[in-house]
DNA sequence: CGGCACCATGTTAGCGCTAAAATACTATTT
DNA sequence: AAATAGTATTTTAGCGCTAACATGGTGCCG
């Protein structure tokens, strides 16, 4: 049980540095640096000797030193509500697929749907001096807004567009339009007594539901008693519970819009337990179209959002800006698709 | 559309630094540094003046400079297969809840269940010179093993224990014991023709299945034809498909063990579509006991693993080692619990 | 064959911070 | 009042790397 450490928090010594590699390969430190970062700018033979020395010494570059000297961190900070939300996995993959090949690292953090957590996370991230940043949503604390403005780095706000102007750039969809589309679909199908379930009521869920309700209101079918929301995190269990509560107050419902698919799964399970036939007795729809939504019985009608493309586009915009380009379109709406299935 | 950048990749100037704060508050840079990192070591009045100056100037510390000067990154690297796997969310929360209060940042990355990806990810992470590292699983490439040994930082290998000695420390459960426990449970319940479904066959899934099969073999009930595995990623859809394939070759099955809950969901859905009653005609069990497993119909029998505690314990061991402590117990088995429900 | 362009490489200086040593200042003791 | 111990603060020196400039060598033109 050795201590496996060489004096943390003291002046190092003993660690292999660029100069060690330089000495071993008989060139200057600067040349080794170039061999690593711009290999095309050094001769073939030097590159080989440097590579051999790196292997022989087990050299590991020090990013802190690189960032400090280069005044550039090669890092993109990504702020999302929660990695445990399957929705963001695809977004993250999209970002990753652009950032990694471009030599950028991703610094990722969760706000857990809290504005305070978002603020402190962004403050923390700014100490890394990221070269760019991707943040979920258009709403944020004023102090955070000011910090981001002061940081003066390219910023993309993702997931939604349209509610207000972004601080810098934005990519997403209109959640109120998506909610409205689902409402119109349900009206077309002839549903009259339509309920709404919401949890984890972040701004985007609120807008989905608002868009949905506005359309119902136009048709004269809105009813506050049929809307049940909670700030609790969305879970499958909660979906069942909320549906039970909603049916207690409104036994005559013929359709329910759930503001995300997890709630919808719970609602479907609850119907199964109560022997309520979906969609014949009660139609159910979700939002996000997760992987399992096509498999559940009955398969779930949902709104498919271009998650991967949101991430990819956001990262691409960042990369272009980091390359010095000036973008004419700073707001990109990628649209959505209503995926009609058996449940509604 | 301003460029929002002050010459990236050139010598900075213009950014607010410690010395700016020092000048404004009339003390030396070192005192400001202490006011930030060891506030109890500076006088009350100095601390206040420094805080005012920081606010006034909008000073943001530079972590790269801190890491370089302090020879310590205040960062823990965490290597997991996939954030999109719900299993790891709880582990991550456990790690976070220990690291954040202790002032450590988490650097998180996915291997996507590939040894090569793991190798390159760990190499990349080592350039950050993390103060400690948490890696999933006991198996890794030899080159990676050597790199980690050379890095000489505290390391915890999580999720499984028992198959081999850890490089440094480990926390987890025995997956073969858990598989065996499930097999014994099924035998007790009188099932005779038991099938096995596996996907995303990482080492831990393999061990679960091996443990399961070994017990069946002891009872003389093992049959290779009843085991169906694939390297494809686990999805709900895949669970249904695999069950369909398995039933085609073995129409007489009376129980199926799925190596994770997602597959089990898909299997249950498939049974619903085929009007196979679970568990009367076919019993189904999963592994991990995800949130939805208690809600699905019928509720899913599964193995509950102490995910949060694995993360928490791993991080605590790391913190203690970083504080210079020598741990006598470097391998911790946190055990599991068979959660019996309606599906088996 | 001198002059110029172009490339590969080297030199110098410094990024923003903190460890360690040095110094000033304040009790407390003798 | 001098010696001692302790605390608060400053000074010095670099952490490992790269931007910017300097240099030396090569080929190519008129």
XYZ file of C-alpha atoms (C1' of nucleotides) in Angstrom:
748
model
C 0.000 0.000 0.000
C 2.333 2.730 -1.223
C 1.194 6.325 -1.259
C 1.205 6.610 -5.072
C 1.744 10.339 -4.928
C 4.679 12.667 -5.341
C 3.944 15.505 -3.004
C 0.723 17.047 -4.177
C 0.572 20.739 -3.564
C 4.300 21.230 -3.523
C 6.614 22.237 -6.296
C 6.651 19.262 -8.566
C 10.020 17.962 -9.810
C 10.190 14.454 -11.145
C 7.389 14.894 -13.622
C 8.309 14.520 -17.286
C 7.988 17.835 -19.124
C 8.327 19.156 -22.639
C 11.938 20.121 -21.981
C 12.767 16.566 -21.022
C 11.381 15.415 -24.339
C 13.253 18.223 -26.083
C 16.536 17.298 -24.449
C 16.137 13.618 -25.329
C 15.273 14.287 -28.961
C 17.952 16.957 -29.361
C 15.675 19.858 -30.320
C 14.247 22.868 -28.540
C 11.111 22.775 -26.407
C 9.334 24.952 -28.932
C 9.940 22.413 -31.667
C 8.488 19.650 -29.522
C 5.468 21.846 -28.864
C 5.043 22.307 -32.588
C 5.541 18.615 -33.284
C 2.564 18.007 -31.002
C 0.245 20.817 -32.032
C 1.131 21.566 -35.647
C 2.903 18.419 -36.846
C 2.887 19.597 -40.465
C 5.216 22.419 -39.519
C 8.150 20.251 -38.474
C 10.289 17.931 -40.549
C 9.477 14.254 -40.790
C 12.610 13.162 -38.973
C 12.207 15.566 -36.081
C 8.601 14.451 -35.655
C 9.726 10.828 -35.447
C 12.480 11.488 -32.957
C 10.083 13.491 -30.812
C 7.503 10.725 -30.906
C 10.102 8.196 -29.845
C 11.220 10.367 -26.962
C 7.601 10.868 -25.849
C 7.042 7.118 -25.847
C 10.301 6.400 -24.092
C 9.694 8.953 -21.354
C 5.949 8.427 -21.027
C 5.444 12.151 -21.440
C 1.966 13.498 -20.685
C 1.289 17.107 -21.726
C 0.054 19.495 -19.072
C -3.152 21.188 -20.158
C -2.985 23.765 -17.417
C 0.322 25.035 -18.724
C -0.936 24.956 -22.270
C -4.047 26.930 -21.424
C -2.105 29.476 -19.462
C 0.550 30.048 -22.067
C -1.776 29.878 -25.018
C -4.546 31.978 -23.486
C -6.998 29.400 -24.753
C -8.417 26.403 -22.907
C -9.536 24.206 -25.812
C -12.623 23.588 -23.732
C -16.348 24.074 -24.318
C -18.558 24.310 -21.253
C -21.964 22.649 -21.526
C -24.687 23.441 -19.016
C -27.748 21.181 -19.015
C -30.445 20.523 -16.424
C -29.700 16.863 -15.854
C -27.681 14.144 -17.526
C -30.098 11.616 -16.106
C -32.751 13.031 -18.407
C -32.531 10.865 -21.515
C -33.439 13.894 -23.621
C -30.024 15.425 -23.127
C -28.023 12.347 -24.046
C -28.715 12.894 -27.697
C -27.973 16.580 -27.436
C -24.668 15.784 -25.777
C -23.751 13.264 -28.455
C -24.399 15.904 -31.076
C -22.112 18.371 -29.323
C -19.465 15.742 -28.737
C -19.416 14.613 -32.362
C -18.455 18.125 -33.414
C -16.205 19.167 -30.537
C -14.034 16.076 -30.223
C -12.710 16.061 -33.815
C -12.041 19.792 -33.534
C -9.809 19.200 -30.518
C -12.140 20.681 -27.942
C -12.919 19.098 -24.608
C -16.357 19.288 -23.084
C -16.874 20.435 -19.537
C -20.333 19.280 -18.567
C -22.504 20.167 -15.607
C -26.071 19.882 -14.317
C -28.283 22.628 -12.985
C -30.927 20.219 -11.714
C -33.528 22.663 -13.032
C -32.534 25.326 -10.534
C -31.614 28.895 -11.445
C -29.298 29.171 -8.442
C -27.492 25.974 -9.335
C -27.193 27.267 -12.873
C -25.665 30.499 -11.639
C -23.085 28.855 -9.451
C -22.285 26.260 -12.090
C -21.679 28.906 -14.715
C -19.510 30.900 -12.312
C -17.506 27.795 -11.618
C -17.189 26.995 -15.290
C -15.992 30.483 -16.104
C -12.945 29.896 -13.891
C -11.910 27.320 -16.478
C -12.001 30.118 -19.029
C -13.753 27.956 -21.627
C -13.400 29.083 -25.229
C -17.147 28.783 -25.729
C -20.264 27.812 -23.860
C -23.553 26.025 -24.480
C -26.356 26.659 -22.005
C -29.846 25.157 -21.866
C -32.710 27.594 -22.198
C -33.115 31.303 -22.720
C -33.930 32.227 -19.133
C -31.227 32.861 -16.553
C -30.461 35.011 -13.538
C -29.488 38.622 -14.272
C -26.169 38.228 -12.508
C -25.375 35.223 -14.693
C -26.318 37.155 -17.778
C -23.893 39.886 -16.781
C -21.131 37.398 -16.053
C -21.564 35.806 -19.439
C -21.554 39.155 -21.155
C -18.358 40.097 -19.325
C -16.737 36.785 -20.219
C -17.198 37.728 -23.866
C -17.032 34.190 -25.211
C -19.257 32.731 -27.920
C -22.412 31.345 -26.332
C -25.216 29.189 -27.703
C -28.448 28.841 -25.784
C -30.099 25.563 -26.760
C -33.426 23.723 -26.717
C -35.773 26.603 -27.352
C -36.093 29.583 -29.647
C -38.567 32.338 -30.069
C -39.522 33.373 -26.571
C -36.841 36.036 -26.336
C -33.643 37.090 -28.032
C -30.603 35.014 -27.083
C -27.656 36.585 -25.343
C -25.556 35.630 -28.338
C -26.875 32.675 -30.387
C -29.579 30.036 -30.009
C -30.727 26.730 -31.508
C -33.852 24.790 -30.677
C -37.536 24.519 -31.300
C -40.590 26.471 -30.234
C -42.099 24.563 -27.339
C -45.337 26.516 -27.427
C -45.738 25.686 -31.134
C -45.123 22.026 -30.335
C -47.688 22.070 -27.558
C -50.126 23.799 -29.890
C -49.534 21.194 -32.602
C -50.363 18.414 -30.175
C -53.542 20.212 -29.100
C -54.650 20.635 -32.716
C -53.974 16.964 -33.375
C -56.129 15.954 -30.420
C -58.935 18.308 -31.476
C -58.810 16.875 -34.997
C -59.185 13.394 -33.574
C -62.351 14.545 -31.871
C -61.281 14.584 -28.223
C -63.299 17.065 -26.179
C -62.462 16.685 -22.483
C -58.698 16.955 -22.594
C -56.481 16.949 -19.511
C -52.874 18.033 -19.052
C -50.188 16.588 -16.768
C -46.927 18.369 -16.025
C -43.973 17.819 -13.709
C -40.506 19.285 -13.358
C -42.054 22.505 -14.572
C -39.087 24.184 -16.152
C -39.702 27.022 -18.597
C -39.905 24.708 -21.575
C -42.507 22.434 -19.996
C -44.492 25.505 -19.067
C -44.410 26.783 -22.640
C -45.433 23.420 -24.060
C -48.414 23.346 -21.759
C -49.255 26.999 -22.387
C -49.173 26.435 -26.150
C -51.383 23.394 -25.705
C -53.902 25.171 -23.492
C -54.071 28.253 -25.721
C -55.301 26.119 -28.606
C -57.847 24.370 -26.388
C -59.050 27.797 -25.241
C -59.519 28.941 -28.829
C -61.746 25.908 -29.323
C -63.585 26.722 -26.124
C -62.370 23.520 -24.493
C -59.942 24.838 -21.904
C -60.657 24.043 -18.278
C -58.272 24.791 -15.414
C -59.564 21.839 -13.410
C -58.180 19.541 -16.085
C -54.608 20.815 -15.711
C -52.450 19.215 -13.038
C -48.824 20.197 -12.623
C -46.141 19.822 -9.979
C -42.568 20.994 -9.565
C -41.453 17.513 -8.524
C -39.023 15.755 -10.846
C -40.678 13.681 -13.548
C -40.721 9.956 -12.885
C -42.750 7.059 -14.191
C -44.288 6.588 -10.759
C -45.333 10.237 -10.620
C -47.065 9.934 -13.990
C -49.328 7.214 -12.607
C -50.035 9.164 -9.459
C -50.845 12.396 -11.262
C -53.191 10.606 -13.642
C -54.975 9.031 -10.689
C -55.392 12.464 -9.094
C -56.543 14.033 -12.345
C -59.145 11.298 -12.940
C -60.463 11.746 -9.421
C -61.344 15.366 -10.179
C -62.315 14.707 -13.806
C -63.713 11.183 -14.252
C -65.018 12.077 -17.715
C -61.672 12.860 -19.414
C -61.199 11.417 -22.893
C -57.582 12.454 -23.472
C -54.463 13.516 -21.546
C -51.365 15.346 -22.747
C -48.311 14.599 -20.612
C -45.504 17.159 -20.842
C -42.931 14.394 -21.214
C -42.725 10.713 -22.065
C -41.818 9.465 -18.580
C -45.066 10.811 -17.190
C -46.898 9.299 -20.155
C -45.428 5.847 -19.415
C -46.673 6.117 -15.846
C -50.084 7.227 -17.085
C -50.343 4.269 -19.458
C -49.319 1.840 -16.698
C -51.951 3.353 -14.428
C -54.591 2.851 -17.129
C -53.493 -0.773 -17.488
C -53.945 -1.304 -13.756
C -57.405 0.310 -13.854
C -58.408 -1.544 -17.020
C -58.962 1.733 -18.823
C -58.491 1.034 -22.517
C -56.022 3.386 -24.266
C -56.922 5.132 -26.524
C -60.557 3.977 -26.711
C -61.509 5.222 -23.257
C -58.615 7.584 -22.669
C -56.071 8.846 -25.176
C -52.561 9.618 -23.924
C -49.778 11.617 -25.555
C -46.245 12.468 -24.462
C -43.392 14.732 -25.451
C -39.818 13.977 -26.658
C -40.364 10.565 -28.226
C -37.851 8.572 -26.210
C -36.600 5.185 -27.317
C -39.138 3.192 -25.329
C -42.140 5.181 -26.612
C -42.443 3.102 -29.765
C -42.369 -0.134 -27.741
C -44.809 0.437 -24.909
C -48.384 -0.926 -25.288
C -50.088 0.929 -26.767
C -47.262 2.717 -28.565
C -47.087 6.340 -27.490
C -48.031 9.360 -29.586
C -45.380 11.986 -28.903
C -43.506 15.000 -30.253
C -40.190 14.110 -31.808
C -37.582 16.805 -31.251
C -34.301 17.024 -33.194
C -32.149 16.520 -30.115
C -28.984 15.292 -31.799
C -29.167 18.067 -34.381
C -29.668 20.708 -31.727
C -26.413 19.639 -30.109
C -24.594 19.306 -33.386
C -25.758 22.646 -34.731
C -24.952 24.453 -31.495
C -21.433 23.064 -31.500
C -20.944 23.880 -35.169
C -21.983 27.471 -34.610
C -19.511 27.689 -31.769
C -16.706 26.206 -33.860
C -17.335 28.611 -36.684
C -17.267 31.549 -34.341
C -14.087 30.277 -32.726
C -12.584 30.131 -36.206
C -13.312 33.844 -36.442
C -16.308 33.592 -38.730
C -19.196 36.016 -38.355
C -22.564 34.249 -38.514
C -25.484 36.076 -40.059
C -28.079 33.754 -38.578
C -27.770 33.698 -34.809
C -31.142 32.039 -34.113
C -31.850 28.624 -35.628
C -35.244 26.919 -35.332
C -34.885 23.212 -36.155
C -38.577 22.359 -35.883
C -40.286 19.246 -34.512
C -42.444 16.388 -35.777
C -45.626 14.983 -34.305
C -45.164 11.235 -34.120
C -48.679 9.779 -34.199
C -48.972 6.263 -32.742
C -51.630 4.086 -31.123
C -52.084 5.843 -27.781
C -53.862 8.885 -29.249
C -23.048 40.981 -34.050
C -19.834 41.808 -32.248
C -17.039 39.304 -32.038
C -17.323 38.881 -28.238
C -13.713 37.822 -28.006
C -10.461 39.461 -27.084
C -7.953 37.788 -29.315
C -8.085 34.123 -28.438
C -4.741 32.449 -28.758
C -2.764 35.611 -28.312
C -1.201 37.080 -25.221
C -4.132 38.190 -23.147
C -4.053 41.675 -21.602
C -7.314 43.184 -20.533
C -8.387 40.274 -18.404
C -8.760 40.983 -14.695
C -6.132 39.141 -12.663
C -5.202 38.613 -9.053
C -2.738 41.502 -9.202
C -5.494 43.844 -10.315
C -7.481 42.848 -7.273
C -4.371 43.190 -5.117
C -3.631 46.673 -6.412
C -7.202 47.817 -5.858
C -7.382 46.480 -2.316
C -3.895 47.708 -1.413
C -2.355 44.355 -0.537
C -0.053 41.905 -2.272
C -1.231 39.297 -4.753
C -0.302 36.565 -2.308
C -2.645 37.979 0.310
C -5.487 38.016 -2.176
C -4.717 34.405 -3.019
C -4.942 33.512 0.653
C -8.108 35.517 1.130
C -9.631 33.271 -1.515
C -8.206 29.899 -0.551
C -7.559 30.111 3.192
C -9.769 32.977 4.359
C -9.124 32.180 8.015
C -5.484 33.106 7.542
C -6.054 36.773 6.684
C -7.461 39.549 8.825
C -11.135 40.374 8.731
C -10.633 43.840 7.238
C -8.306 42.646 4.484
C -10.772 39.919 3.580
C -13.540 42.468 3.246
C -11.529 44.867 1.134
C -10.482 42.011 -1.126
C -14.061 40.857 -1.523
C -15.152 44.346 -2.463
C -12.394 44.642 -5.035
C -13.324 41.264 -6.529
C -16.937 42.344 -6.864
C -16.041 45.720 -8.273
C -13.681 44.310 -10.873
C -15.680 41.168 -11.691
C -12.580 39.107 -11.090
C -12.736 35.457 -12.163
C -9.895 33.228 -10.954
C -7.954 31.296 -13.536
C -7.905 27.599 -12.737
C -5.168 26.862 -15.228
C -2.804 29.202 -13.434
C -3.829 27.817 -10.078
C -3.244 24.236 -11.163
C 0.102 25.066 -12.682
C 1.412 27.014 -9.729
C -0.071 24.754 -7.092
C 0.839 21.483 -8.779
C -2.673 20.290 -8.005
C -5.729 20.416 -10.234
C -8.550 20.115 -7.683
C -10.128 17.759 -10.180
C -11.298 14.155 -10.011
C -11.624 12.310 -13.317
C -14.561 9.909 -13.612
C -14.654 7.322 -16.379
C -17.963 5.528 -16.954
C -19.338 3.587 -19.914
C -22.258 5.877 -20.686
C -24.096 8.719 -18.994
C -27.192 7.717 -20.927
C -27.306 4.544 -18.881
C -29.568 5.409 -15.948
C -27.489 3.127 -13.747
C -24.629 5.588 -13.663
C -26.679 8.631 -12.750
C -26.950 7.475 -9.179
C -23.288 6.600 -9.045
C -22.415 10.048 -10.313
C -24.654 11.730 -7.763
C -22.879 9.811 -5.033
C -19.488 10.951 -6.278
C -20.673 14.523 -6.733
C -22.142 14.760 -3.240
C -18.714 14.043 -1.788
C -16.466 15.851 -4.251
C -18.319 19.161 -4.541
C -18.235 20.074 -0.817
C -14.565 19.121 -0.701
C -13.783 21.614 -3.459
C -13.082 19.088 -6.168
C -14.406 19.339 -9.693
C -15.468 16.275 -11.630
C -14.197 15.604 -15.099
C -16.559 13.061 -16.598
C -16.267 10.962 -19.729
C -17.840 7.980 -21.479
C -16.111 4.931 -22.863
C -19.213 3.673 -24.654
C -18.262 0.185 -23.487
C -15.133 0.142 -25.623
C -11.653 -0.636 -24.302
C -10.067 1.576 -26.957
C -12.307 4.508 -26.098
C -11.478 3.949 -22.465
C -7.765 4.032 -23.217
C -7.910 7.235 -25.188
C -10.246 8.848 -22.696
C -7.943 8.058 -19.806
C -4.949 9.354 -21.742
C -6.836 12.542 -22.429
C -7.885 12.874 -18.826
C -4.344 12.403 -17.580
C -3.322 15.562 -19.439
C -5.545 17.398 -16.960
C -3.394 15.917 -14.215
C -6.391 15.055 -12.054
C -5.685 14.602 -8.353
C -7.566 11.313 -8.366
C -9.503 9.049 -10.668
C -12.561 6.804 -10.619
C -12.834 4.210 -13.372
C -15.608 1.709 -14.079
C -14.653 -1.931 -13.925
C -11.547 -3.926 -13.157
C -10.588 -4.771 -16.729
C -8.570 -2.389 -18.872
C -5.925 -2.373 -21.576
C -2.378 -3.095 -20.430
C -1.120 0.209 -21.790
C -3.774 2.024 -19.779
C -2.821 0.102 -16.682
C 0.763 1.210 -17.150
C -0.228 4.816 -17.718
C -2.276 4.843 -14.552
C 0.529 3.287 -12.586
C 2.929 5.904 -13.898
C 0.502 8.713 -13.092
C 0.706 7.600 -9.462
C -2.595 9.143 -8.421
C -5.184 7.542 -6.134
C -7.529 5.412 -8.214
C -10.820 3.696 -7.394
C -12.221 1.075 -9.729
C -15.983 0.911 -9.236
C -19.018 -1.294 -9.864
C -17.475 -4.702 -9.308
C -15.233 -6.435 -6.841
C -13.808 -9.876 -6.519
C -12.839 -10.897 -10.022
C -9.288 -9.594 -9.684
C -7.233 -7.284 -7.503
C -7.722 -3.583 -8.218
C -4.852 -1.453 -9.439
C -5.240 0.604 -6.278
C -8.700 0.505 -4.658
C -12.150 -0.792 -5.591
C -15.807 -0.534 -4.552
C -18.743 -2.464 -5.936
C -20.604 -5.719 -5.818
C -19.983 -9.229 -7.083
C -21.953 -9.538 -10.300
C -21.557 -13.291 -10.481
C -22.955 -13.618 -6.937
C -25.895 -11.430 -7.943
C -26.563 -13.531 -11.038
C -26.314 -16.660 -8.907
C -28.780 -15.237 -6.365
C -31.310 -14.599 -9.117
C -30.859 -18.136 -10.433
C -31.410 -19.618 -6.981
C -34.528 -17.497 -6.556
C -35.933 -18.770 -9.839
C -35.135 -22.376 -8.968
C -36.838 -21.947 -5.590
C -39.931 -20.651 -7.340
C -39.989 -23.867 -9.348
C -39.041 -22.618 -12.792
C -37.379 -25.332 -14.887
C -36.889 -24.123 -18.434
C -35.077 -20.856 -17.825
C -33.767 -18.616 -20.571
C -31.220 -15.790 -20.463
C -31.108 -12.568 -22.496
C -28.044 -10.334 -22.654
C -27.032 -7.238 -24.589
C -24.207 -4.709 -24.366
C -22.127 -7.572 -23.102
C -19.590 -5.743 -21.000
C -17.615 -7.705 -18.435
C -20.167 -7.135 -15.694
C -23.086 -8.404 -17.791
C -21.024 -11.418 -18.711
C -20.314 -12.164 -15.068
C -23.949 -11.785 -14.081
C -24.945 -14.254 -16.756
C -22.094 -16.617 -15.926
C -23.056 -16.607 -12.260
C -26.657 -17.282 -13.244
C -25.816 -20.128 -15.591
C -23.396 -21.780 -13.163
C -26.218 -22.215 -10.656
C -28.545 -23.587 -13.331
C -25.827 -26.024 -14.338
C -25.449 -27.262 -10.752
C -29.184 -27.998 -10.827
C -28.797 -29.738 -14.157
C -30.942 -27.126 -15.877
C -28.413 -25.284 -18.007
C -28.960 -25.292 -21.741
C -26.908 -23.229 -24.206
C -29.835 -22.963 -26.580
C -31.677 -20.946 -23.970
C -28.992 -18.262 -23.763
C -29.191 -15.418 -26.253
C -26.747 -12.529 -26.101
C -25.623 -9.741 -28.390
C -23.024 -6.994 -28.236
C -25.570 -4.414 -29.398
C -26.444 -1.670 -26.944
C -29.350 -2.492 -24.661
C -32.634 -0.884 -25.628
C -36.264 -1.583 -24.851
C -36.868 -2.468 -28.480
C -34.000 -4.957 -28.444
C -35.459 -6.673 -25.378
C -38.642 -7.441 -27.283
C -36.761 -8.632 -30.311
C -34.427 -10.891 -28.352
C -37.333 -12.439 -26.475
C -39.098 -13.144 -29.774
C -35.960 -14.857 -31.102
C -35.483 -16.825 -27.906
C -39.094 -18.056 -27.896
C -38.769 -19.127 -31.521
C -35.967 -21.525 -30.577
C -37.459 -22.411 -27.174
C -41.268 -22.193 -27.210
C -41.455 -24.046 -23.893
C -39.587 -21.517 -21.704
C -41.133 -20.773 -18.329
C -38.786 -17.989 -17.172
C -36.278 -15.495 -18.574
C -33.500 -13.595 -16.842
C -32.619 -10.332 -18.606
C -29.186 -8.932 -17.801
C -30.646 -5.460 -17.319
C -33.997 -3.763 -16.770
C -34.291 -2.140 -20.199
C -34.250 -5.520 -21.878
C -36.755 -6.764 -19.322
C -39.154 -3.907 -20.154
C -38.970 -4.831 -23.812
C -39.546 -8.488 -22.954
C -42.624 -7.647 -20.878
C -44.017 -5.462 -23.681
C -43.455 -8.295 -26.144
C -45.355 -10.679 -23.875
C -48.201 -8.181 -23.685
C -48.389 -8.048 -27.463
C -48.381 -11.856 -27.688
C -50.871 -12.210 -24.846
C -48.399 -14.267 -22.865
C -49.306 -13.845 -19.203
C -46.402 -12.789 -16.959
C -45.508 -14.523 -14.692
C -48.080 -17.308 -15.084
C -46.893 -18.430 -18.519
C -43.498 -16.787 -18.516
C -41.635 -15.237 -15.596
C -39.313 -12.305 -16.315
C -36.570 -10.787 -14.171
C -34.192 -7.901 -14.722
C -31.103 -6.361 -13.170
C -30.456 -2.929 -11.572
C -33.967 -2.091 -10.377
C -34.440 1.205 -12.223
C -37.132 3.685 -11.243
C -39.707 2.394 -13.713
C -39.339 -1.255 -12.663
C -41.742 -0.908 -9.755
C -44.355 0.705 -12.032
C -44.497 -1.493 -15.106
C -47.247 -4.172 -15.307
C -46.478 -6.598 -13.907
C -43.921 -4.965 -11.613
C -40.454 -6.282 -12.341
C -38.398 -8.580 -10.142
C -34.851 -7.259 -10.257
C -31.540 -6.971 -8.421
C -31.152 -3.724 -6.524
C -27.573 -2.473 -6.504
C -26.257 0.237 -4.135
C -25.421 2.648 -6.931
C -25.429 5.878 -4.956
C -23.332 4.326 -2.212
C -20.834 2.959 -4.676
C -20.230 6.488 -5.952
C -20.190 8.004 -2.504
C -17.844 5.414 -1.052
C -15.472 5.637 -4.000
C -15.256 9.408 -3.661
C -14.784 9.203 0.097
C -11.912 6.770 -0.288
C -10.323 9.134 -2.769
C -10.761 12.141 -0.470
C -9.213 10.307 2.436
C -6.237 9.316 0.362
C -5.854 12.851 -0.935
C -5.806 13.992 2.685
C -2.792 11.745 3.134
C -4.556 8.959 4.978
C -3.516 5.347 4.433
C -6.522 3.052 4.023
C -6.271 -0.472 5.329
C -9.273 -1.703 3.367
C -8.730 -1.096 -0.331
C -11.526 -3.375 -1.588
C -15.102 -2.706 -0.464
C -18.011 -5.010 -1.335
C -21.305 -3.177 -0.781
C -23.577 -6.127 -1.618
C -26.920 -6.235 -3.438
C -30.554 -7.076 -2.703
C -32.947 -9.226 -4.685
C -36.118 -7.175 -5.132
C -38.901 -9.740 -5.623
C -41.995 -8.371 -7.395
C -44.836 -9.697 -9.535
C -43.024 -10.574 -12.761
C -41.207 -13.599 -11.294
C 26.481 35.117 -57.703
C 23.982 38.517 -54.811
C 19.334 39.099 -53.294
C 15.037 37.487 -51.910
C 11.549 34.374 -50.487
C 10.518 30.611 -47.793
C 10.867 27.138 -44.589
C 12.495 24.717 -40.175
C 14.055 25.682 -35.860
C 15.707 28.456 -31.821
C 15.408 32.301 -28.276
C 13.078 35.189 -25.239
C 9.583 36.419 -22.357
C 5.643 35.828 -19.826
C 0.654 33.669 -19.105
C -1.712 34.079 -13.616
C -1.081 31.942 -9.907
C 0.990 29.811 -5.372
C 5.043 27.347 -2.317
C 8.449 28.689 0.342
C 11.239 31.885 2.487
C 11.658 36.467 4.316
C 9.989 40.248 6.772
C 7.006 43.227 9.511
C 4.089 43.654 13.169
C 1.739 42.273 17.620
C 1.235 40.303 21.822
C 3.219 37.766 25.754
C 6.819 36.488 28.844
C 10.852 37.224 31.646
C 12.980 46.881 28.385
C 14.699 43.012 26.061
C 13.747 38.437 24.524
C 10.418 35.272 22.671
C 6.693 33.486 20.218
C 3.330 33.970 17.301
C 0.552 35.993 13.456
C -0.119 38.812 9.185
C 1.794 40.074 5.120
C 5.302 40.582 1.372
C 9.001 38.989 -1.635
C 10.966 35.839 -4.646
C 10.923 32.395 -7.828
C 9.037 29.529 -10.657
C 5.061 25.834 -12.385
C 5.137 23.950 -18.047
C 3.950 25.688 -21.837
C 3.412 28.776 -26.253
C 3.199 33.772 -28.892
C 6.126 36.496 -31.045
C 10.108 37.394 -32.818
C 14.926 36.067 -34.334
C 17.952 33.184 -36.876
C 19.968 30.136 -40.029
C 19.613 27.345 -44.000
C 17.782 26.138 -48.676
C 16.465 26.918 -53.257
C 15.362 30.022 -57.056
C 15.349 34.108 -59.685
C 17.350 37.624 -62.547
